[in-house]
Coordinates of C-alpha atoms in Angstrom, one line a residue:
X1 CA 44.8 130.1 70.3
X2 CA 44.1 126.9 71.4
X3 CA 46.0 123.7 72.7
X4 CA 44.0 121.2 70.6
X5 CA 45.0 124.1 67.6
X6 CA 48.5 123.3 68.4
X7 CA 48.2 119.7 68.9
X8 CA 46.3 119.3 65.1
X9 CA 49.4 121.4 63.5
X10 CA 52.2 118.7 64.8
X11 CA 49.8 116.0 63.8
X12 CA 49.7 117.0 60.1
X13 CA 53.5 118.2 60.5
X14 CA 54.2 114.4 61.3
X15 CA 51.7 113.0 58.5
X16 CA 52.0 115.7 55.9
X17 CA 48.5 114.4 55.6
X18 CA 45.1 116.6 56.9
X19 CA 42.8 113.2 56.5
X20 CA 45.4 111.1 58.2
X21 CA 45.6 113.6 61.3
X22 CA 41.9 113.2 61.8
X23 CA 41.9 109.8 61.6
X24 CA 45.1 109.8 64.1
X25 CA 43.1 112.0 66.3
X26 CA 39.6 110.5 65.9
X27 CA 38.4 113.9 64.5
X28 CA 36.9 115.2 61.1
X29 CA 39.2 116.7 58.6
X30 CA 36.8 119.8 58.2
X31 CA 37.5 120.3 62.3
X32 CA 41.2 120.4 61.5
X33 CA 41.3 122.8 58.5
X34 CA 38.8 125.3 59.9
X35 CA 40.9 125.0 63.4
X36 CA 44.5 125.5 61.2
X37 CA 43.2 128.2 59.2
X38 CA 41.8 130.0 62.4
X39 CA 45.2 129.5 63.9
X40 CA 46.6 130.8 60.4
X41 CA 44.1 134.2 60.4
X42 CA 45.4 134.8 64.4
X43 CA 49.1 134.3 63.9
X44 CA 48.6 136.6 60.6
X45 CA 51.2 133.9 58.5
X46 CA 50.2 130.3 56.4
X47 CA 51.7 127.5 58.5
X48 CA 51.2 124.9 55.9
X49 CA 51.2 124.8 51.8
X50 CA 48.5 122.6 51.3
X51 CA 48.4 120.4 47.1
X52 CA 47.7 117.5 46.1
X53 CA 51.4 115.9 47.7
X54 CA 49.8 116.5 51.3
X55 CA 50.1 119.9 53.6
X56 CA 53.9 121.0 53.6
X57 CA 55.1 123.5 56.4
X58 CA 55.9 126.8 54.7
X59 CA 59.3 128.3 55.8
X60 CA 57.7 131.1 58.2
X61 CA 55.3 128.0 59.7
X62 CA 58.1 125.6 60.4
X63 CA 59.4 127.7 63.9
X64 CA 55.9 128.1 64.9
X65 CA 55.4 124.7 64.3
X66 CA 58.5 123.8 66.5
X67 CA 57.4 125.4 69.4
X68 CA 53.8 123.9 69.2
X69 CA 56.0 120.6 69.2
X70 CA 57.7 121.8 72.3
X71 CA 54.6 122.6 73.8
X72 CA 52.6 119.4 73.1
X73 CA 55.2 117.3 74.6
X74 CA 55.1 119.0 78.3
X75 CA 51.6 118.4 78.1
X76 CA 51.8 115.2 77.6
X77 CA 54.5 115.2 80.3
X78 CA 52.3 117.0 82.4
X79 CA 49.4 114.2 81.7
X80 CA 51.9 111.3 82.6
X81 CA 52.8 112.9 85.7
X82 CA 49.2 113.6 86.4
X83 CA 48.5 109.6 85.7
X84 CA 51.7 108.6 87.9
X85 CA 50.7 110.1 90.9
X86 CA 47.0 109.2 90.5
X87 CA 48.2 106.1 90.5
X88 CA 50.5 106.2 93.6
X89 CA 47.6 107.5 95.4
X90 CA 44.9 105.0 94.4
X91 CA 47.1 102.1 93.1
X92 CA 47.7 98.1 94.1
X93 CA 50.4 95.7 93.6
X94 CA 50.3 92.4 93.8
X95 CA 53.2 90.4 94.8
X96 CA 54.4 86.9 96.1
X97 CA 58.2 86.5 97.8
X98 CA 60.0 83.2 99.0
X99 CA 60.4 83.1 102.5
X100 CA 63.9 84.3 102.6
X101 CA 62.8 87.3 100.9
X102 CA 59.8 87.9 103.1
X103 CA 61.8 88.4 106.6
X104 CA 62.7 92.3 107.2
X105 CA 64.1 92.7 104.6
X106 CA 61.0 93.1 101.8
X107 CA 59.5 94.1 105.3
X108 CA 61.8 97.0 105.5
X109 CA 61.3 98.1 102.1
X110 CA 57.4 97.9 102.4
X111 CA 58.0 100.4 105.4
X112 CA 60.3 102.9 103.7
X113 CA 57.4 102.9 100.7
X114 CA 54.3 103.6 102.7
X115 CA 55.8 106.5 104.2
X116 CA 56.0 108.2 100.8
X117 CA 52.8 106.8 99.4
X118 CA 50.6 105.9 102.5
X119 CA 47.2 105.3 100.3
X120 CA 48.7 103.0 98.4
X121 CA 48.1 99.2 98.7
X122 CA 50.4 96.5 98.5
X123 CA 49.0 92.6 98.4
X124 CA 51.8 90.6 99.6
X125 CA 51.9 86.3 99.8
X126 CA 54.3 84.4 101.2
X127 CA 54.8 81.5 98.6
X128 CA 57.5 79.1 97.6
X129 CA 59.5 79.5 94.5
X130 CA 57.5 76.9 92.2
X131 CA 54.2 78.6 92.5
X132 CA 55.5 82.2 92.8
X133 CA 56.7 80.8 88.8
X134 CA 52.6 79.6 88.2
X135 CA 51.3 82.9 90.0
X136 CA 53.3 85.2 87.7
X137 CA 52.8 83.5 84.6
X138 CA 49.0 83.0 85.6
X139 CA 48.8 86.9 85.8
X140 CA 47.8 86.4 89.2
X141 CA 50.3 88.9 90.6
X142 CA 52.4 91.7 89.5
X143 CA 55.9 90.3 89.8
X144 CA 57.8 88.0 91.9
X145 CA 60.8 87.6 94.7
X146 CA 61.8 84.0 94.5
X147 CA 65.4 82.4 94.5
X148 CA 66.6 81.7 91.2
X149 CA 68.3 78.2 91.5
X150 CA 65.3 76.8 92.1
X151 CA 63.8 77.5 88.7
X152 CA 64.2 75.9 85.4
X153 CA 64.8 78.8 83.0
X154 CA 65.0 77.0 79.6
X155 CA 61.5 75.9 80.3
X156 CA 60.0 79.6 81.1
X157 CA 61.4 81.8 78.2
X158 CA 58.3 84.0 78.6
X159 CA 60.0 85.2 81.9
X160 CA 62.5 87.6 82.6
X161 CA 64.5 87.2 85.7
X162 CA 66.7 89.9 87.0
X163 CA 69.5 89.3 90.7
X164 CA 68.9 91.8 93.1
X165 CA 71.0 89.2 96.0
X166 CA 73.5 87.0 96.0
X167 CA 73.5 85.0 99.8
X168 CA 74.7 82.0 101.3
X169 CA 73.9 79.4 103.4
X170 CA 74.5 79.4 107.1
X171 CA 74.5 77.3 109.6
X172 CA 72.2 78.6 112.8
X173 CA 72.6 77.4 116.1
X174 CA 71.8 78.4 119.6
X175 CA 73.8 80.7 121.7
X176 CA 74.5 77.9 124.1
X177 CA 74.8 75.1 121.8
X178 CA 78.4 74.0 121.8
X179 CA 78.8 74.6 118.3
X180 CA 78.0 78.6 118.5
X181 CA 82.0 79.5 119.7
X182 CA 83.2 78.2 116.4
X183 CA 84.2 80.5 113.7
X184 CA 83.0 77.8 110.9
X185 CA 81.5 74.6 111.1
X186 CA 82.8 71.9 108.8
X187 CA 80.2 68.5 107.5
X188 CA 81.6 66.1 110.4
X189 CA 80.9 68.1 113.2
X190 CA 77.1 68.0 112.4
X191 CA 76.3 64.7 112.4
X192 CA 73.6 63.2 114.6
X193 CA 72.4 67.1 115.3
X194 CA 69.0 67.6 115.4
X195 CA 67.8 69.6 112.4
X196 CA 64.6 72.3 111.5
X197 CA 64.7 72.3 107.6
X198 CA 63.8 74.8 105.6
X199 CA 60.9 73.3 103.5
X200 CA 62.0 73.6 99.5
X201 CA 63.2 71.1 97.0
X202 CA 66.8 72.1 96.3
X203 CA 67.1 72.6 100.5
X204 CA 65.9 68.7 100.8
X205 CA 68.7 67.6 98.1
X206 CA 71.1 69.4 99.9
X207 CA 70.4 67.7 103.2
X208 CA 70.2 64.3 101.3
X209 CA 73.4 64.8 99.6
X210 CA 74.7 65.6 103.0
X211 CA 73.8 63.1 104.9
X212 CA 74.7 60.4 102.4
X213 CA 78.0 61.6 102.6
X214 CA 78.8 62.3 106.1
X215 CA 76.3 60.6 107.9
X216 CA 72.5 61.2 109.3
X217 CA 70.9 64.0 110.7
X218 CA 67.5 64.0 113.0
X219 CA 65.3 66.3 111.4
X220 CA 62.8 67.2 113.8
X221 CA 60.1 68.7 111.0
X222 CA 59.8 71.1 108.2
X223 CA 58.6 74.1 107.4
X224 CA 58.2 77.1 104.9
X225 CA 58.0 79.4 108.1
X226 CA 61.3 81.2 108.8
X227 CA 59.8 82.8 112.0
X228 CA 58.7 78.9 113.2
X229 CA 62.6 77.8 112.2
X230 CA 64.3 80.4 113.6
X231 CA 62.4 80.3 116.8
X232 CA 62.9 76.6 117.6
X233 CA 66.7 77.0 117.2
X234 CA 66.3 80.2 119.8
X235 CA 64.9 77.7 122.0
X236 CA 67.3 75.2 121.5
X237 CA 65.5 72.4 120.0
X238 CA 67.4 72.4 116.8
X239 CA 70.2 73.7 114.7
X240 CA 68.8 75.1 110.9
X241 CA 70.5 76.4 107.5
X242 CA 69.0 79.2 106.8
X243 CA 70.4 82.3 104.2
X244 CA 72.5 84.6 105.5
X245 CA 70.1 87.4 103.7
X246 CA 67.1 86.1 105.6
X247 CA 69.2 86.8 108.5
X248 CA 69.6 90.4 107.6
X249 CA 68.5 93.0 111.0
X250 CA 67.1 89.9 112.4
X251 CA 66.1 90.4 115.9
X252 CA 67.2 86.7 117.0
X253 CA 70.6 87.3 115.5
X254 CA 70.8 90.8 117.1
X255 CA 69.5 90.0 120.4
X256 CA 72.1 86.6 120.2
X257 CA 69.8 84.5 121.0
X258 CA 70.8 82.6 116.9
X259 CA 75.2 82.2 116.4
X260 CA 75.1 81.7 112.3
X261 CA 77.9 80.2 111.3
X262 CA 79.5 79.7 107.9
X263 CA 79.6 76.0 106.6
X264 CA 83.0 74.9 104.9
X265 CA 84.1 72.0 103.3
X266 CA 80.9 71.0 101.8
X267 CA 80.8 70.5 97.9
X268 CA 77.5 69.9 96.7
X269 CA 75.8 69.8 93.1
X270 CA 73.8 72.0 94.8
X271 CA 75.9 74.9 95.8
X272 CA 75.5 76.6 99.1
X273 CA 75.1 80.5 97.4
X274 CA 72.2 81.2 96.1
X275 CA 70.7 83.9 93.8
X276 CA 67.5 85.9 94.5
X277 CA 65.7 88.1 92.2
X278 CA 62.4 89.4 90.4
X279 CA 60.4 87.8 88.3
X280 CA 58.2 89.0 86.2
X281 CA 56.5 88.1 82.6
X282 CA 58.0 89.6 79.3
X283 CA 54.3 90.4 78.8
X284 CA 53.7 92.6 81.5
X285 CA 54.3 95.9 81.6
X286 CA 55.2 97.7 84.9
X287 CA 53.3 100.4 86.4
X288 CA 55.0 103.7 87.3
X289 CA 54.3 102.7 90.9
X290 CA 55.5 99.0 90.7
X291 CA 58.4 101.2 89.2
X292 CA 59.1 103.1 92.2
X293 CA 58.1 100.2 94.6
X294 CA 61.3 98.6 93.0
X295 CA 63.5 101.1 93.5
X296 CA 62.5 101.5 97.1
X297 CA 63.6 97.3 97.2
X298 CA 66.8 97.6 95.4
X299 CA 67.8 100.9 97.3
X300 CA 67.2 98.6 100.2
X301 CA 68.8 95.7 99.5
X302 CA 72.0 97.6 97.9
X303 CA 72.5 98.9 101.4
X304 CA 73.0 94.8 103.2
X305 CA 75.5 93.6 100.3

């Protein structure tokens, strides 16, 4: 007895059809009869009735023919498994985050992943929200992290987008700035501070908005760097918005060297909560290792909400 013996018989179970199994299988029809009526003289019974309606189990075939099914599907099971860890070991994902995404957070999960799979490689950029869209539906990179208000979904239907975060804007300041010993900071008591902005289009509006309402801010300069933001407000050259999920095991915040402080009292069009998430193409289909790379995020970020 052979496997590809028992793999032919559940073919032509499933077809009722000899010719149709070898075409299904990419084999000749005379391979499958001479291997079915080998299988038929070892077993000692006919599996199949074969006329001119097709190739019809007999009643005596149709338990052998069960456990051939059974046995076909753990070795395809045994196959996939084979493939999934093949690819855990040699695989590559490539993948673009927004900045508030790409502090320890994605960081951390990147750690707890390599120690399971240390071989495998993990292409990681650093992009704005905007072209992590173009990148994904470019097929430049696997999926994305990006924050979701920042997208227009009615003009990418060929994306799926799926919330891992919700997070919220805070107000940063440094540990001797005056303002760090408030609980909350309202609009009014930040006018005329100095500002590091977060470089992204809905961020700008928000400041606009702001300061056409209460009054100007200085803003020193931009930037997409969260690491050059938060260390100028260490330093004390500036106060920053940044999201309280970027903020997340940050050493600045730990060490106390950043105070974030909630912001109340401002209504915006722009709300200050925001909504991260992946992004990924309704054409592409995941990898059993992008899979499990996912899982390792979500695990991850299900333990800071």
């Amino acid at each position: 007895m052979h496997i590809e013996q028992l793999k032919y018989i559940v073919e032509v179970t499933k077809t009722r059809s000899i010719s149709i199994a070898a075409q299904n299988l990419h084999v000749s029809q005379s391979t499958i009869s001479k291997a079915i009526t080998n299988l038929e003289k070892e077993l000692g019974i006919n599996l199949f009735t074969r006329s001119r309606l097709g190739a019809i189990p007999t009643a005596e075939g149709k338990n052998i023919i069960k456990k051939a099914y059974e046995i076909v599907v753990k070795l395809h099971e045994i196959q996939e498994e084979a493939q999934e860890q093949t690819s855990l070991i040699n695989g590559e994902i490539n993948l673009s985050a927004s900045a508030s995404f790409f502090t320890p957070i994605l960081l951390r999960s990147l750690s707890n992943f390599k120690k399971d799979y240390p071989n495998f490689r993990i292409v990681m950029t650093e992009k704005k929200s905007p072209n992590i869209i173009e990148a994904v539906l470019q097929g430049k990179i696997d999926f994305g992290l990006a924050m979701i208000d920042e997208i227009d979904w009615d003009a990418h239907e060929e994306l799926v987008f799926e919330t891992l975060l919700e997070g919220e804007i805070l107000v940063c300041v440094n540990k001797h700035s005056p303002l760090a010993f408030s609980d909350y900071l309202t609009p009014e008591e930040l006018i005329n501070e100095t500002v590091v902005m977060y470089d992204g289009e809905m961020w700008k509006d928000s400041i606009s908005q702001f300061m056409n309402r209460y009054g100007p801010m200085n803003i020193l300069f931009t930037s997409n760097n969260t690491e050059v933001i938060k260390k100028s407000v260490s330093e004390g050259l500036a106060i920053s918005f940044l999201m309280d999920i970027a903020l997340k095991d940050d050493h600045y915040v730990k060490s106390g060297e950043i105070i974030p402080i909630p912001l109340m009292n401002f209504e915006s069009s722009h709300s200050y909560h925001r909504s991260f998430g992946l992004v990924r193409s309704k054409k592409k289909h995941f990898s059993f290792a992008t899979r499990e790379f996912l899982k390792c995020i979500k695990l991850h970020f299900s333990k800071l909400e």
